């Protein structure tokens, strides 16, 4: 979710197939640029390939422009990269988070073929159905249909936002079999990226 | 080198077995502004002279970062150098993507040399008019290579290319045996000394040169102007001290001669 000057992005660390767990310690989050982080649910093999693809493209950008890519620029790049494989898609549901050029938090949410939107908060994966209603309730995001357009930035402070994320993952773990083990929380703000690991129920 | 009837095409051999177009391309390198490279066992330093075309324009970029572990300095047609740098960067990125490890320097220079060779054997192409000093670090250690427009490449302990590079080469020939044991800072100092030799009397300031370093634990990067100026100042203080010492030594024997001439008449 995005705040006035921070962005929080979180993913659990369980890798599972069917009713089995492959590993309890798998990171689904990838740092693409100084102030831009991507997390995805879905097929992790495609996620690895997508991350490598974006990292290579980012390196080329840095060579050409002598600076890091901004989060909105990376958002467009990710969308184009996903649509490039429209007829054999990356099976990933991505969320891009970071700070935009004005140092404000930004969150972009994607589907598997690159349709994207800047939002105040988002969730993907098996636990999304349990998480999004809670976020809707807590963050009171204005409807995108309202005119004049209202800012989706949450009024929560950084500490409150991180606590909300922890609560929300703990709740999802209770009912969703695929969510659990640990949650990796990344907070991106002006001073950099901070990582936190929180234990979840292991069943 | 004079014009002759065998130098129009790169695909025409001369009776003496020479490809003149390739040799002319190497001449282009000799006309470019100087670039030097020095290598120790753990670090490689590249330094170039950056002349601006006029006071109004910016300096020509002659040092390019290719990857975290490789950089190049060019002399000659800088446009060709820019294009080749883009090629080298792509090769490194592709290798990292497939093998998840940095491209070894020796393999990179071979690919560059093969690319240059192609241009010496096609009638619709011309050789690249740029020489590249490739500095890099890989599992086998620190390396410095020189890539010619002819498609040849050699590994060096230290080398200089471009105009008046012979002065730098002579300077380094006297000292290269010690380079392997040099510390990073000593290497940078000698690189600047070598650049100074190519300037033949012109004042060396940090605004007309670029210095870049790559080493163990140190990704390729260009040094800040301030740091370069500090090293230049320390070189100059040493030289001033040495000059003052020799001047004082000159004066001392003169004084002794005066005394002895005074003594001589008294002896008689």
Short mmCIF file of C-alpha atoms in Angstrom, two decimals:
data_model
loop_
_atom_site.label_atom_id
_atom_site.label_comp_id
_atom_site.label_asym_id
_atom_site.label_seq_id
_atom_site.Cartn_x
_atom_site.Cartn_y
_atom_site.Cartn_z
CA UNK A 1 0.00 0.00 0.00
CA UNK A 2 1.16 3.56 -0.65
CA UNK A 3 1.50 6.37 1.85
CA UNK A 4 2.38 10.05 1.60
CA UNK A 5 6.15 9.40 1.64
CA UNK A 6 6.47 5.62 1.98
CA UNK A 7 5.32 2.38 0.39
CA UNK A 8 4.81 -0.99 2.07
CA UNK A 9 4.98 -4.20 0.10
CA UNK A 10 4.70 -7.68 1.61
CA UNK A 11 4.58 -11.30 0.53
CA UNK A 12 4.53 -14.61 2.39
CA UNK A 13 7.46 -17.01 1.97
CA UNK A 14 5.69 -20.30 1.44
CA UNK A 15 6.19 -22.07 -1.90
CA UNK A 16 3.54 -24.73 -2.42
CA UNK A 17 2.02 -27.01 -5.05
CA UNK A 18 -1.29 -28.78 -4.50
CA UNK A 19 -1.36 -29.86 -0.87
CA UNK A 20 2.45 -29.94 -0.55
CA UNK A 21 4.91 -27.32 0.57
CA UNK A 22 8.14 -27.10 -1.44
CA UNK A 23 9.84 -24.65 0.91
CA UNK A 24 8.96 -22.34 3.76
CA UNK A 25 11.61 -19.80 2.93
CA UNK A 26 11.14 -18.50 -0.61
CA UNK A 27 11.27 -14.78 -1.39
CA UNK A 28 8.70 -13.53 -3.89
CA UNK A 29 9.88 -9.95 -3.68
CA UNK A 30 12.52 -8.49 -5.97
CA UNK A 31 14.27 -5.13 -5.84
CA UNK A 32 14.31 -3.75 -9.37
CA UNK A 33 15.71 -0.25 -8.73
CA UNK A 34 16.75 1.91 -5.80
CA UNK A 35 13.18 2.94 -5.05
CA UNK A 36 11.21 0.27 -6.87
CA UNK A 37 10.25 -3.20 -5.70
CA UNK A 38 8.13 -5.91 -7.31
CA UNK A 39 6.25 -8.77 -5.65
CA UNK A 40 4.30 -11.45 -7.51
CA UNK A 41 2.14 -14.44 -6.90
CA UNK A 42 1.63 -17.22 -9.41
CA UNK A 43 4.16 -19.42 -11.20
CA UNK A 44 7.50 -18.69 -9.57
CA UNK A 45 9.53 -19.96 -12.53
CA UNK A 46 7.98 -17.26 -14.72
CA UNK A 47 8.54 -14.75 -11.92
CA UNK A 48 12.29 -15.50 -11.85
CA UNK A 49 12.47 -15.09 -15.65
CA UNK A 50 10.46 -11.86 -15.52
CA UNK A 51 12.68 -10.43 -12.77
CA UNK A 52 15.85 -11.21 -14.74
CA UNK A 53 14.35 -9.69 -17.86
CA UNK A 54 13.48 -6.45 -16.06
CA UNK A 55 16.86 -6.30 -14.32
CA UNK A 56 18.66 -6.56 -17.68
CA UNK A 57 16.42 -3.86 -19.21
CA UNK A 58 17.06 -1.65 -16.19
CA UNK A 59 20.83 -2.03 -16.64
CA UNK A 60 20.53 -0.93 -20.28
CA UNK A 61 18.44 2.07 -19.17
CA UNK A 62 21.09 3.03 -16.60
CA UNK A 63 23.84 2.85 -19.23
CA UNK A 64 21.85 5.06 -21.60
CA UNK A 65 20.44 7.62 -19.17
CA UNK A 66 22.99 7.63 -16.36
CA UNK A 67 20.32 7.29 -13.68
CA UNK A 68 17.98 4.75 -12.09
CA UNK A 69 14.51 4.16 -13.51
CA UNK A 70 11.67 5.87 -11.67
CA UNK A 71 8.81 3.73 -10.39
CA UNK A 72 6.24 4.96 -12.96
CA UNK A 73 8.75 4.31 -15.77
CA UNK A 74 9.36 0.79 -14.45
CA UNK A 75 5.60 0.31 -14.23
CA UNK A 76 5.20 1.01 -17.95
CA UNK A 77 8.18 -1.22 -18.77
CA UNK A 78 6.66 -4.10 -16.80
CA UNK A 79 3.34 -3.64 -18.56
CA UNK A 80 5.02 -3.69 -21.99
CA UNK A 81 7.13 -6.72 -21.07
CA UNK A 82 4.04 -8.63 -19.96
CA UNK A 83 2.01 -7.75 -23.06
CA UNK A 84 4.93 -8.72 -25.30
CA UNK A 85 4.05 -12.29 -24.30
CA UNK A 86 0.32 -11.81 -24.74
CA UNK A 87 -0.01 -15.18 -26.52
CA UNK A 88 2.17 -17.18 -24.13
CA UNK A 89 1.92 -15.12 -20.95
CA UNK A 90 4.07 -14.91 -17.86
CA UNK A 91 1.88 -16.65 -15.30
CA UNK A 92 2.47 -14.00 -12.66
CA UNK A 93 0.20 -11.54 -10.86
CA UNK A 94 2.38 -8.61 -10.04
CA UNK A 95 2.38 -5.67 -7.73
CA UNK A 96 4.97 -2.94 -8.18
CA UNK A 97 5.67 -0.62 -5.27
CA UNK A 98 8.02 2.27 -4.61
CA UNK A 99 8.46 6.01 -4.60
CA UNK A 100 7.67 8.14 -7.64
CA UNK A 101 9.75 11.10 -8.82
CA UNK A 102 8.12 13.33 -6.18
CA UNK A 103 9.16 10.91 -3.41
CA UNK A 104 5.49 9.97 -2.86
CA UNK A 105 4.54 6.34 -2.37
CA UNK A 106 3.10 4.57 -5.41
CA UNK A 107 1.59 1.14 -5.98
CA UNK A 108 0.82 -0.39 -9.37
CA UNK A 109 -1.24 -3.54 -9.73
CA UNK A 110 -1.15 -5.84 -12.77
CA UNK A 111 -2.88 -8.78 -14.32
CA UNK A 112 -0.97 -11.54 -16.14
CA UNK A 113 -0.87 -9.78 -19.52
CA UNK A 114 0.11 -6.27 -18.49
CA UNK A 115 -3.08 -4.35 -17.77
CA UNK A 116 -2.08 -2.01 -14.95
CA UNK A 117 -3.37 0.76 -12.76
CA UNK A 118 -1.94 2.98 -10.07
CA UNK A 119 -3.84 2.31 -6.85
CA UNK A 120 -3.65 3.09 -3.17
CA UNK A 121 -3.30 -0.58 -2.18
CA UNK A 122 -3.61 -4.00 -3.75
CA UNK A 123 -3.28 -7.72 -3.09
CA UNK A 124 -2.86 -10.80 -5.33
CA UNK A 125 -2.72 -14.51 -4.73
CA UNK A 126 -4.79 -17.13 -2.99
CA UNK A 127 -5.22 -15.00 0.12
CA UNK A 128 -6.25 -11.87 -1.81
CA UNK A 129 -9.96 -12.56 -1.36
CA UNK A 130 -9.45 -12.53 2.39
CA UNK A 131 -7.14 -9.50 2.45
CA UNK A 132 -8.71 -6.98 0.09
CA UNK A 133 -12.01 -6.56 1.95
CA UNK A 134 -10.07 -5.79 5.15
CA UNK A 135 -7.90 -3.23 3.36
CA UNK A 136 -10.99 -1.70 1.77
CA UNK A 137 -12.50 -1.31 5.19
CA UNK A 138 -9.36 0.05 6.90
CA UNK A 139 -8.01 2.31 4.19
CA UNK A 140 -11.37 3.71 3.02
CA UNK A 141 -10.05 4.24 -0.48
CA UNK A 142 -12.29 6.54 -2.50
CA UNK A 143 -14.08 5.02 -5.45
CA UNK A 144 -12.26 5.59 -8.73
CA UNK A 145 -15.63 6.54 -10.20
CA UNK A 146 -15.92 9.68 -8.09
CA UNK A 147 -15.45 13.06 -9.72
CA UNK A 148 -13.39 15.13 -8.96
CA UNK A 149 -10.81 12.36 -8.59
CA UNK A 150 -9.78 11.88 -4.99
CA UNK A 151 -6.22 10.95 -4.01
CA UNK A 152 -5.94 7.26 -3.06
CA UNK A 153 -3.05 7.85 -0.68
CA UNK A 154 -3.72 6.37 2.73
CA UNK A 155 -3.63 8.71 5.73
CA UNK A 156 -1.96 6.03 7.88
CA UNK A 157 1.53 6.57 9.25
CA UNK A 158 4.31 4.16 8.29
CA UNK A 159 4.15 2.26 11.62
CA UNK A 160 0.38 1.90 11.41
CA UNK A 161 0.62 0.67 7.83
CA UNK A 162 3.18 -2.02 8.74
CA UNK A 163 1.01 -3.14 11.68
CA UNK A 164 -2.00 -3.37 9.40
CA UNK A 165 -0.04 -5.51 6.94
CA UNK A 166 1.02 -7.86 9.75
CA UNK A 167 -2.55 -8.17 11.03
CA UNK A 168 -3.91 -8.79 7.56
CA UNK A 169 -1.39 -11.56 6.79
CA UNK A 170 -2.02 -13.21 10.16
CA UNK A 171 -5.74 -13.24 9.39
CA UNK A 172 -5.26 -14.65 5.89
CA UNK A 173 -2.98 -17.38 7.30
CA UNK A 174 -5.78 -18.58 9.57
CA UNK A 175 -8.11 -19.51 6.73
CA UNK A 176 -5.97 -19.93 3.59
CA UNK A 177 -3.88 -23.11 3.39
CA UNK A 178 -1.41 -21.63 0.93
CA UNK A 179 -0.53 -18.64 3.13
CA UNK A 180 1.80 -19.04 6.08
CA UNK A 181 5.34 -19.70 7.39
CA UNK A 182 6.73 -16.15 7.26
CA UNK A 183 5.81 -12.82 5.77
CA UNK A 184 8.52 -10.63 4.25
CA UNK A 185 7.64 -6.94 4.61
CA UNK A 186 9.56 -4.25 2.73
CA UNK A 187 9.14 -0.57 3.54
CA UNK A 188 10.43 1.89 0.94
CA UNK A 189 10.91 5.49 2.00
CA UNK A 190 13.27 8.40 1.42
CA UNK A 191 16.02 6.79 3.49
CA UNK A 192 15.98 3.54 1.53
CA UNK A 193 14.45 0.08 1.78
CA UNK A 194 13.91 -1.63 5.13
CA UNK A 195 13.14 -5.33 5.39
CA UNK A 196 11.25 -7.10 8.16
CA UNK A 197 10.42 -10.79 8.57
CA UNK A 198 7.48 -11.86 10.69
CA UNK A 199 6.67 -15.45 11.66
CA UNK A 200 3.24 -16.83 10.68
CA UNK A 201 1.43 -20.04 11.50
CA UNK A 202 3.14 -23.00 9.92
CA UNK A 203 0.08 -25.21 9.33
CA UNK B 1 52.60 6.34 -45.33
CA UNK B 2 51.86 7.49 -48.86
CA UNK B 3 48.90 6.98 -51.12
CA UNK B 4 49.28 4.01 -53.45
CA UNK B 5 47.13 1.97 -55.78
CA UNK B 6 46.38 -0.77 -53.20
CA UNK B 7 44.80 1.34 -50.48
CA UNK B 8 41.32 2.10 -51.82
CA UNK B 9 39.62 -1.04 -50.56
CA UNK B 10 39.98 -2.98 -47.35
CA UNK B 11 39.60 -6.12 -49.45
CA UNK B 12 42.65 -5.37 -51.61
CA UNK B 13 46.02 -6.84 -50.63
CA UNK B 14 49.22 -5.00 -51.47
CA UNK B 15 52.06 -6.99 -53.16
CA UNK B 16 53.93 -6.82 -49.86
CA UNK B 17 51.04 -8.58 -48.10
CA UNK B 18 49.60 -5.54 -46.33
CA UNK B 19 46.04 -4.27 -45.98
CA UNK B 20 46.53 -0.54 -46.13
CA UNK B 21 43.01 0.40 -45.03
CA UNK B 22 43.55 -1.48 -41.78
CA UNK B 23 46.86 0.28 -41.25
CA UNK B 24 45.24 3.63 -41.92
CA UNK B 25 42.63 2.77 -39.31
CA UNK B 26 45.45 2.20 -36.81
CA UNK B 27 46.78 5.65 -37.76
CA UNK B 28 43.42 7.08 -36.67
CA UNK B 29 44.05 5.61 -33.23
CA UNK B 30 47.46 7.28 -33.10
CA UNK B 31 45.84 10.65 -33.82
CA UNK B 32 43.38 10.41 -30.91
CA UNK B 33 44.02 11.90 -27.48
CA UNK B 34 46.11 9.74 -25.18
CA UNK B 35 44.82 6.93 -22.98
CA UNK B 36 46.91 4.82 -20.58
CA UNK B 37 46.22 1.67 -18.60
CA UNK B 38 48.17 0.04 -15.75
CA UNK B 39 47.63 -3.25 -13.99
CA UNK B 40 48.65 -4.71 -10.65
CA UNK B 41 47.62 -8.12 -9.30
CA UNK B 42 44.47 -6.72 -7.71
CA UNK B 43 43.61 -3.47 -9.53
CA UNK B 44 43.55 -1.94 -13.00
CA UNK B 45 43.63 1.81 -13.59
CA UNK B 46 42.66 3.63 -16.80
CA UNK B 47 43.46 7.28 -17.40
CA UNK B 48 42.70 9.45 -20.43
CA UNK B 49 43.32 12.97 -21.60
CA UNK B 50 39.99 14.70 -22.22
CA UNK B 51 40.45 17.67 -24.49
CA UNK B 52 37.38 19.79 -25.15
CA UNK B 53 36.98 20.97 -28.73
CA UNK B 54 36.62 24.54 -27.47
CA UNK B 55 36.00 26.39 -24.21
CA UNK B 56 32.28 26.40 -24.97
CA UNK B 57 31.89 22.67 -25.45
CA UNK B 58 31.90 19.78 -23.00
CA UNK B 59 34.67 17.21 -22.79
CA UNK B 60 34.69 14.14 -24.95
CA UNK B 61 33.76 10.97 -23.06
CA UNK B 62 36.57 8.46 -23.49
CA UNK B 63 36.05 6.07 -20.59
CA UNK B 64 32.99 3.81 -20.52
CA UNK B 65 31.72 1.44 -17.87
CA UNK B 66 30.85 -1.85 -19.53
CA UNK B 67 29.85 -3.83 -16.46
CA UNK B 68 30.63 -3.80 -12.76
CA UNK B 69 33.86 -5.65 -13.45
CA UNK B 70 34.91 -4.23 -16.83
CA UNK B 71 35.55 -0.78 -18.26
CA UNK B 72 37.16 0.57 -21.43
CA UNK B 73 39.15 3.62 -22.44
CA UNK B 74 39.19 4.55 -26.13
CA UNK B 75 41.40 6.53 -28.48
CA UNK B 76 40.57 7.44 -32.06
CA UNK B 77 37.12 7.88 -33.58
CA UNK B 78 35.11 8.25 -30.39
CA UNK B 79 31.82 7.62 -32.21
CA UNK B 80 33.06 4.14 -33.15
CA UNK B 81 34.08 3.72 -29.51
CA UNK B 82 30.61 4.58 -28.30
CA UNK B 83 29.01 2.04 -30.63
CA UNK B 84 31.46 -0.67 -29.58
CA UNK B 85 30.81 0.11 -25.90
CA UNK B 86 27.12 -0.47 -26.50
CA UNK B 87 27.96 -3.84 -28.09
CA UNK B 88 30.22 -4.78 -25.17
CA UNK B 89 27.56 -3.83 -22.64
CA UNK B 90 25.00 -5.99 -24.40
CA UNK B 91 27.37 -8.96 -24.46
CA UNK B 92 27.96 -8.65 -20.72
CA UNK B 93 24.25 -8.34 -19.93
CA UNK B 94 23.37 -11.35 -22.11
CA UNK B 95 26.08 -13.49 -20.51
CA UNK B 96 24.93 -12.50 -17.00
CA UNK B 97 21.34 -13.34 -17.91
CA UNK B 98 22.13 -16.83 -19.19
CA UNK B 99 24.95 -17.85 -16.84
CA UNK B 100 24.24 -15.70 -13.73
CA UNK B 101 27.93 -14.78 -13.59
CA UNK B 102 30.14 -11.99 -14.94
CA UNK B 103 31.60 -12.43 -18.42
CA UNK B 104 35.33 -13.26 -18.19
CA UNK B 105 37.43 -10.46 -19.67
CA UNK B 106 39.33 -12.70 -22.05
CA UNK B 107 36.09 -13.88 -23.67
CA UNK B 108 34.83 -10.33 -24.07
CA UNK B 109 37.98 -9.18 -25.86
CA UNK B 110 37.83 -12.17 -28.21
CA UNK B 111 34.29 -11.26 -29.22
CA UNK B 112 35.35 -7.66 -29.75
CA UNK B 113 38.35 -8.74 -31.80
CA UNK B 114 36.18 -11.03 -33.96
CA UNK B 115 33.78 -8.15 -34.56
CA UNK B 116 36.70 -5.95 -35.65
CA UNK B 117 38.05 -8.68 -37.91
CA UNK B 118 34.74 -8.91 -39.78
CA UNK B 119 35.17 -5.28 -40.81
CA UNK B 120 38.55 -6.08 -42.37
CA UNK B 121 37.11 -8.69 -44.69
CA UNK B 122 33.94 -7.16 -46.15
CA UNK B 123 34.00 -4.82 -49.11
CA UNK B 124 30.99 -2.86 -47.88
CA UNK B 125 32.44 -2.17 -44.41
CA UNK B 126 35.35 -0.18 -43.06
CA UNK B 127 37.52 -1.05 -40.06
CA UNK B 128 36.60 0.56 -36.72
CA UNK B 129 38.83 3.60 -36.21
CA UNK B 130 39.22 3.21 -32.49
CA UNK B 131 41.63 1.40 -30.18
CA UNK B 132 40.27 0.14 -26.88
CA UNK B 133 42.06 -0.44 -23.61
CA UNK B 134 39.88 -3.02 -21.84
CA UNK B 135 40.39 -3.16 -18.08
CA UNK B 136 38.67 -5.87 -16.11
CA UNK B 137 38.65 -8.22 -13.19
CA UNK B 138 37.52 -11.84 -13.24
CA UNK B 139 38.19 -15.16 -11.52
CA UNK B 140 41.66 -15.36 -13.03
CA UNK B 141 42.65 -11.93 -11.73
CA UNK B 142 43.10 -8.41 -13.03
CA UNK B 143 43.54 -7.93 -16.79
CA UNK B 144 44.40 -5.14 -19.20
CA UNK B 145 43.93 -5.78 -22.92
CA UNK B 146 44.44 -3.63 -25.98
CA UNK B 147 42.07 -4.18 -28.94
CA UNK B 148 43.27 -2.94 -32.34
CA UNK B 149 41.16 -1.97 -35.33
CA UNK B 150 42.97 -4.82 -37.10
CA UNK B 151 41.19 -7.39 -34.96
CA UNK B 152 44.28 -8.20 -32.93
CA UNK B 153 44.35 -8.07 -29.17
CA UNK B 154 47.12 -8.38 -26.62
CA UNK B 155 47.30 -8.49 -22.87
CA UNK B 156 49.50 -5.91 -21.20
CA UNK B 157 50.92 -5.03 -17.80
CA UNK B 158 50.71 -1.40 -18.86
CA UNK B 159 50.07 0.32 -22.17
CA UNK B 160 49.39 3.71 -23.72
CA UNK B 161 47.62 4.60 -26.95
CA UNK B 162 46.89 7.81 -28.80
CA UNK B 163 48.96 10.88 -29.56
CA UNK B 164 52.32 11.23 -27.78
CA UNK B 165 51.72 7.87 -26.14
CA UNK B 166 55.37 6.93 -26.72
CA UNK B 167 56.37 9.27 -23.90
CA UNK B 168 54.01 7.45 -21.52
CA UNK B 169 55.21 4.04 -22.75
CA UNK B 170 58.84 5.01 -22.15
CA UNK B 171 57.96 6.15 -18.64
CA UNK B 172 56.12 2.92 -17.88
CA UNK B 173 58.82 0.70 -19.44
CA UNK B 174 61.17 1.88 -16.74
CA UNK B 175 58.79 0.99 -13.92
CA UNK B 176 56.42 -1.76 -15.05
CA UNK B 177 58.25 -4.59 -13.27
CA UNK B 178 57.13 -3.16 -9.93
CA UNK B 179 53.48 -2.69 -10.93
CA UNK B 180 52.27 -6.08 -9.73
CA UNK B 181 53.16 -5.17 -6.18
CA UNK B 182 51.74 -1.65 -6.34
CA UNK B 183 48.91 -0.56 -4.09
CA UNK B 184 45.80 0.97 -5.63
CA UNK B 185 46.92 4.51 -4.83
CA UNK B 186 50.41 4.03 -6.22
CA UNK B 187 48.86 2.73 -9.43
CA UNK B 188 46.66 5.82 -9.74
CA UNK B 189 49.66 8.07 -9.13
CA UNK B 190 51.70 6.37 -11.83
CA UNK B 191 48.77 6.55 -14.24
CA UNK B 192 48.60 10.30 -13.74
CA UNK B 193 52.37 10.55 -14.11
CA UNK B 194 52.12 8.70 -17.41
CA UNK B 195 49.37 11.06 -18.60
CA UNK B 196 51.56 13.97 -17.58
CA UNK B 197 54.33 12.61 -19.83
CA UNK B 198 51.99 12.70 -22.82
CA UNK B 199 51.11 16.32 -22.20
CA UNK B 200 54.74 17.35 -22.86
CA UNK B 201 54.90 20.39 -20.64
CA UNK B 202 51.22 21.36 -20.57
CA UNK B 203 49.78 21.73 -17.10
CA UNK B 204 48.02 18.64 -15.76
CA UNK B 205 44.74 19.46 -14.04
CA UNK B 206 41.81 17.27 -13.08
CA UNK B 207 39.60 19.05 -15.61
CA UNK B 208 41.46 17.65 -18.62
CA UNK B 209 41.83 14.06 -17.52
CA UNK B 210 39.61 11.17 -16.47
CA UNK B 211 40.74 8.35 -14.20
CA UNK B 212 38.86 5.10 -13.61
CA UNK B 213 39.62 2.13 -11.35
CA UNK B 214 38.46 -1.47 -11.09
CA UNK B 215 39.75 -3.88 -8.47
CA UNK B 216 39.05 -6.66 -6.03
CA UNK B 217 36.06 -5.51 -3.97
CA UNK B 218 35.81 -2.35 -6.06
CA UNK B 219 33.43 -2.22 -9.04
CA UNK B 220 34.48 -0.19 -12.07
CA UNK B 221 33.94 3.50 -11.47
CA UNK B 222 35.38 6.85 -12.48
CA UNK B 223 37.20 8.85 -9.83
CA UNK B 224 35.87 12.16 -8.59
CA UNK B 225 37.56 15.31 -9.94
CA UNK B 226 38.45 16.42 -6.42
CA UNK B 227 40.27 13.18 -5.63
CA UNK B 228 42.17 13.36 -8.93
CA UNK B 229 43.20 16.95 -8.19
CA UNK B 230 44.50 15.92 -4.75
CA UNK B 231 46.69 13.23 -6.30
CA UNK B 232 47.95 15.68 -8.94
CA UNK B 233 48.77 18.21 -6.22
CA UNK B 234 50.71 15.61 -4.25
CA UNK B 235 52.68 14.69 -7.39
CA UNK B 236 53.50 18.34 -7.97
CA UNK B 237 54.58 18.98 -4.38
CA UNK B 238 56.98 16.03 -4.67
CA UNK B 239 58.39 17.41 -7.91
CA UNK B 240 58.77 20.91 -6.47
CA UNK B 241 60.59 19.45 -3.46
CA UNK B 242 62.89 17.46 -5.73
CA UNK B 243 63.57 20.54 -7.85
CA UNK B 244 64.31 22.63 -4.76
CA UNK B 245 66.66 19.94 -3.44
CA UNK B 246 68.65 19.84 -6.68
CA UNK B 247 68.78 23.67 -6.74
CA UNK B 248 70.14 23.74 -3.18
CA UNK B 249 72.69 21.07 -4.08
CA UNK B 250 73.82 23.21 -7.04
CA UNK B 251 74.35 26.25 -4.83
CA UNK B 252 76.36 24.40 -2.14
CA UNK B 253 79.33 23.35 -4.38
CA UNK B 254 79.45 26.91 -5.78
CA UNK B 255 79.95 28.30 -2.28
CA UNK B 256 82.68 25.79 -1.58
CA UNK B 257 84.49 26.80 -4.76
CA UNK B 258 84.48 30.45 -3.62
CA UNK B 259 86.03 29.46 -0.32
CA UNK B 260 88.68 27.34 -1.96
CA UNK B 261 89.57 30.15 -4.39
CA UNK B 262 89.96 32.46 -1.41
CA UNK B 263 92.17 29.86 0.26
CA UNK B 264 94.34 29.34 -2.79
CA UNK B 265 95.96 32.80 -2.93
CA UNK B 266 96.71 32.57 0.80
CA UNK B 267 98.41 29.23 0.25
CA UNK B 268 100.68 30.75 -2.29
#
